[in-house]
Short mmCIF file of C-alpha atoms and ligand atoms in Angstrom, two decimals:
data_model
loop_
_atom_site.label_atom_id
_atom_site.label_comp_id
_atom_site.label_asym_id
_atom_site.label_seq_id
_atom_site.Cartn_x
_atom_site.Cartn_y
_atom_site.Cartn_z
CA UNK A 1 78.64 -47.89 -114.69
CA UNK A 2 81.89 -46.06 -114.29
CA UNK A 3 82.24 -42.71 -113.21
CA UNK A 4 85.34 -40.91 -114.00
CA UNK A 5 85.75 -37.08 -113.46
CA UNK A 6 86.21 -37.10 -117.42
CA UNK A 7 83.02 -39.27 -118.52
CA UNK A 8 80.32 -40.21 -117.35
CA UNK A 9 78.44 -42.50 -118.71
CA UNK A 10 75.17 -41.67 -120.63
CA UNK A 11 72.65 -43.62 -118.62
CA UNK A 12 73.41 -41.65 -115.92
CA UNK A 13 71.92 -38.67 -117.86
CA UNK A 14 68.75 -38.38 -115.83
CA UNK A 15 70.18 -36.87 -112.47
CA UNK A 16 72.23 -33.66 -115.21
CA UNK A 17 70.18 -30.73 -115.49
CA UNK A 18 70.06 -29.64 -119.26
CA UNK A 19 72.04 -26.28 -118.84
CA UNK A 20 74.65 -26.98 -121.76
CA UNK A 21 74.29 -26.33 -125.61
CA UNK A 22 74.64 -30.43 -125.87
CA UNK A 23 76.18 -31.46 -129.55
CA UNK A 24 76.35 -35.14 -130.91
CA UNK A 25 79.10 -36.96 -132.17
CA UNK A 26 79.42 -39.81 -133.75
CA UNK A 27 81.36 -42.67 -133.84
CA UNK A 28 81.37 -45.48 -135.90
CA UNK A 29 83.00 -48.83 -134.45
CA UNK A 30 84.62 -51.33 -137.21
CA UNK A 31 82.73 -50.46 -140.14
CA UNK A 32 85.41 -50.51 -141.79
CA UNK A 33 87.93 -53.09 -140.74
CA UNK A 34 89.57 -52.17 -137.22
CA UNK A 35 88.81 -48.49 -137.08
CA UNK A 36 86.35 -45.63 -135.10
CA UNK A 37 85.28 -43.45 -137.38
CA UNK A 38 86.20 -40.57 -137.31
CA UNK A 39 89.68 -41.49 -135.08
CA UNK A 40 89.78 -38.17 -133.14
CA UNK A 41 87.04 -35.94 -131.98
CA UNK A 42 87.22 -32.36 -130.56
CA UNK A 43 83.95 -31.99 -128.07
CA UNK A 44 83.63 -29.84 -125.35
CA UNK A 45 82.08 -29.69 -121.82
CA UNK A 46 78.12 -31.39 -121.82
CA UNK A 47 78.40 -32.97 -125.57
CA UNK A 48 78.05 -36.62 -125.72
CA UNK A 49 80.04 -38.43 -127.52
CA UNK A 50 78.60 -42.34 -129.23
CA UNK A 51 79.56 -45.23 -130.28
CA UNK A 52 77.88 -47.41 -132.78
CA UNK A 53 79.66 -50.83 -132.74
CA UNK A 54 79.56 -52.63 -135.80
CA UNK A 55 80.43 -56.14 -136.25
CA UNK A 56 82.54 -58.41 -135.07
CA UNK A 57 82.98 -58.13 -131.11
CA UNK A 58 84.86 -54.69 -130.73
CA UNK A 59 85.37 -52.12 -127.32
CA UNK A 60 85.66 -48.78 -126.24
CA UNK A 61 87.83 -48.67 -123.40
CA UNK A 62 89.49 -46.24 -121.80
CA UNK A 63 93.27 -45.98 -121.41
CA UNK A 64 96.44 -43.01 -120.57
CA UNK A 65 98.37 -42.21 -122.97
CA UNK A 66 100.80 -43.84 -121.56
CA UNK A 67 99.67 -47.10 -122.22
CA UNK A 68 97.50 -47.28 -125.13
CA UNK A 69 96.50 -50.80 -124.96
CA UNK A 70 95.34 -51.21 -121.27
CA UNK A 71 92.43 -50.09 -119.37
CA UNK A 72 92.70 -47.14 -117.04
CA UNK A 73 91.17 -47.84 -113.55
CA UNK A 74 88.60 -45.85 -113.28
CA UNK A 75 87.47 -45.10 -117.15
CA UNK A 76 85.51 -45.21 -119.83
CA UNK A 77 84.32 -48.92 -120.78
CA UNK A 78 81.74 -50.13 -122.77
CA UNK A 79 82.46 -54.06 -122.34
CA UNK A 80 82.17 -56.07 -125.51
CA UNK A 81 79.99 -55.00 -128.07
CA UNK A 82 79.15 -59.09 -130.07
CA UNK A 83 77.51 -57.75 -133.11
CA UNK A 84 76.26 -60.47 -135.72
CA UNK A 85 77.33 -60.57 -139.16
CA UNK A 86 73.99 -59.94 -140.64
CA UNK A 87 73.15 -57.35 -138.32
CA UNK A 88 70.85 -54.20 -139.37
CA UNK A 89 70.57 -52.07 -136.35
CA UNK A 90 73.71 -51.38 -134.02
CA UNK A 91 74.46 -51.14 -130.02
CA UNK A 92 75.22 -47.80 -129.26
CA UNK A 93 77.50 -46.73 -126.01
CA UNK A 94 77.57 -43.23 -125.58
CA UNK A 95 79.26 -41.67 -122.49
CA UNK A 96 79.19 -36.66 -121.35
CA UNK A 97 82.14 -35.14 -122.01
CA UNK A 98 83.37 -33.18 -117.68
CA UNK A 99 85.84 -32.02 -118.65
CA UNK A 100 88.38 -30.54 -121.66
CA UNK A 101 91.19 -33.10 -121.36
CA UNK A 102 92.26 -35.43 -123.85
CA UNK A 103 90.80 -38.66 -123.87
CA UNK A 104 92.70 -42.02 -125.01
CA UNK A 105 90.79 -45.13 -126.61
CA UNK A 106 91.38 -48.67 -127.73
CA UNK A 107 89.82 -51.93 -129.26
CA UNK A 108 90.45 -54.29 -125.96
CA UNK A 109 89.53 -57.19 -128.16
CA UNK A 110 92.40 -59.50 -128.86
CA UNK A 111 95.28 -57.11 -130.60
CA UNK A 112 92.43 -54.98 -132.45
CA UNK A 113 94.65 -51.74 -130.39
CA UNK A 114 97.55 -53.14 -131.42
CA UNK A 115 96.52 -53.26 -135.16
CA UNK A 116 96.29 -49.54 -134.69
CA UNK A 117 92.58 -49.44 -133.69
CA UNK A 118 92.45 -46.91 -131.23
CA UNK A 119 90.83 -43.18 -131.15
CA UNK A 120 91.56 -39.76 -129.31
CA UNK A 121 89.04 -37.35 -127.59
CA UNK A 122 90.57 -33.15 -126.97
CA UNK A 123 93.72 -34.21 -128.06
CA UNK A 124 95.91 -30.99 -127.29
CA UNK A 125 97.66 -29.52 -129.85
CA UNK A 126 99.70 -28.11 -127.75
CA UNK A 127 101.26 -30.69 -126.21
CA UNK A 128 104.05 -33.40 -126.75
CA UNK A 129 101.17 -36.39 -126.83
CA UNK A 130 99.67 -36.29 -129.84
CA UNK A 131 97.54 -39.07 -131.81
CA UNK A 132 99.88 -40.45 -133.80
CA UNK A 133 102.66 -39.97 -130.77
CA UNK A 134 99.02 -42.35 -128.89
CA UNK A 135 99.68 -44.31 -132.23
CA UNK A 136 102.92 -45.41 -131.95
CA UNK A 137 103.32 -46.33 -128.58
CA UNK A 138 100.16 -48.67 -129.30
CA UNK A 139 102.75 -50.84 -130.87
CA UNK A 140 105.09 -51.84 -128.33
CA UNK A 141 103.25 -51.00 -125.39
C1 LIG B 1 83.56 -61.24 -127.05
O1 LIG B 1 85.04 -61.03 -127.14
C2 LIG B 1 85.57 -61.60 -125.51
C3 LIG B 1 86.58 -61.72 -125.19
O2 LIG B 1 87.43 -62.00 -126.26
C4 LIG B 1 84.89 -62.66 -124.99
O3 LIG B 1 84.61 -63.37 -124.07
C5 LIG B 1 83.30 -63.28 -125.54
O4 LIG B 1 82.82 -64.07 -125.55
C6 LIG B 1 82.69 -62.91 -127.22
N1 LIG B 1 81.30 -62.44 -127.54
C7 LIG B 1 80.49 -63.09 -128.22
C8 LIG B 1 78.48 -62.98 -128.67
O5 LIG B 1 81.68 -63.78 -129.25
C1 LIG B 2 97.98 -28.16 -123.60
O1 LIG B 2 99.39 -28.86 -123.55
C2 LIG B 2 100.39 -27.55 -123.02
C3 LIG B 2 101.47 -27.67 -122.94
O2 LIG B 2 102.29 -28.84 -122.01
C4 LIG B 2 99.64 -27.62 -121.42
O3 LIG B 2 100.53 -26.09 -121.34
C5 LIG B 2 98.19 -26.97 -121.44
O4 LIG B 2 98.61 -26.78 -120.12
C6 LIG B 2 97.23 -28.18 -122.05
N1 LIG B 2 95.74 -27.44 -122.04
C7 LIG B 2 94.96 -28.51 -122.01
C8 LIG B 2 93.55 -27.92 -122.18
O5 LIG B 2 95.34 -29.25 -121.02
#
């Protein structure tokens, strides 16, 4: 279980008061190649972001912007989510957004990150740390 200041894994929801007008954002993982779809999400504080894992065996792992394919200390991490090729139901991993700060994620399986399997939440449009810049960095970590 991970409790970063940016996001709280939803398993800990019991203690969260229902004061937010929350929206759920759904991201599909690995349904068509090495992809998060969508690969960018804009979410408000209190919103839930849900990741639905398709075959094969991906992760949703938080990194820093500077080091795209390495796990950030204390970051969100789904762990490996192996899904059989014949599966008809898909495991889900969710967390709540605690702060509107850019959050950067990748798949930690093999070279999936280096292949471009990355996504971001709340990219700051005024910052030079764009999604495209992250995508470039992941190829040269
Ligand atoms: C998923 O991938 C991890 C890392 O490569 C591996 O250790 C694990 O055995 C895999 N799980 C399955 C069920 O293939
Ligand atoms: C967005 O980036 C700008 C420029 O770097 C910065 O001044 C601003 O504080 C950032 N906003 C957030 C919410 O991080």
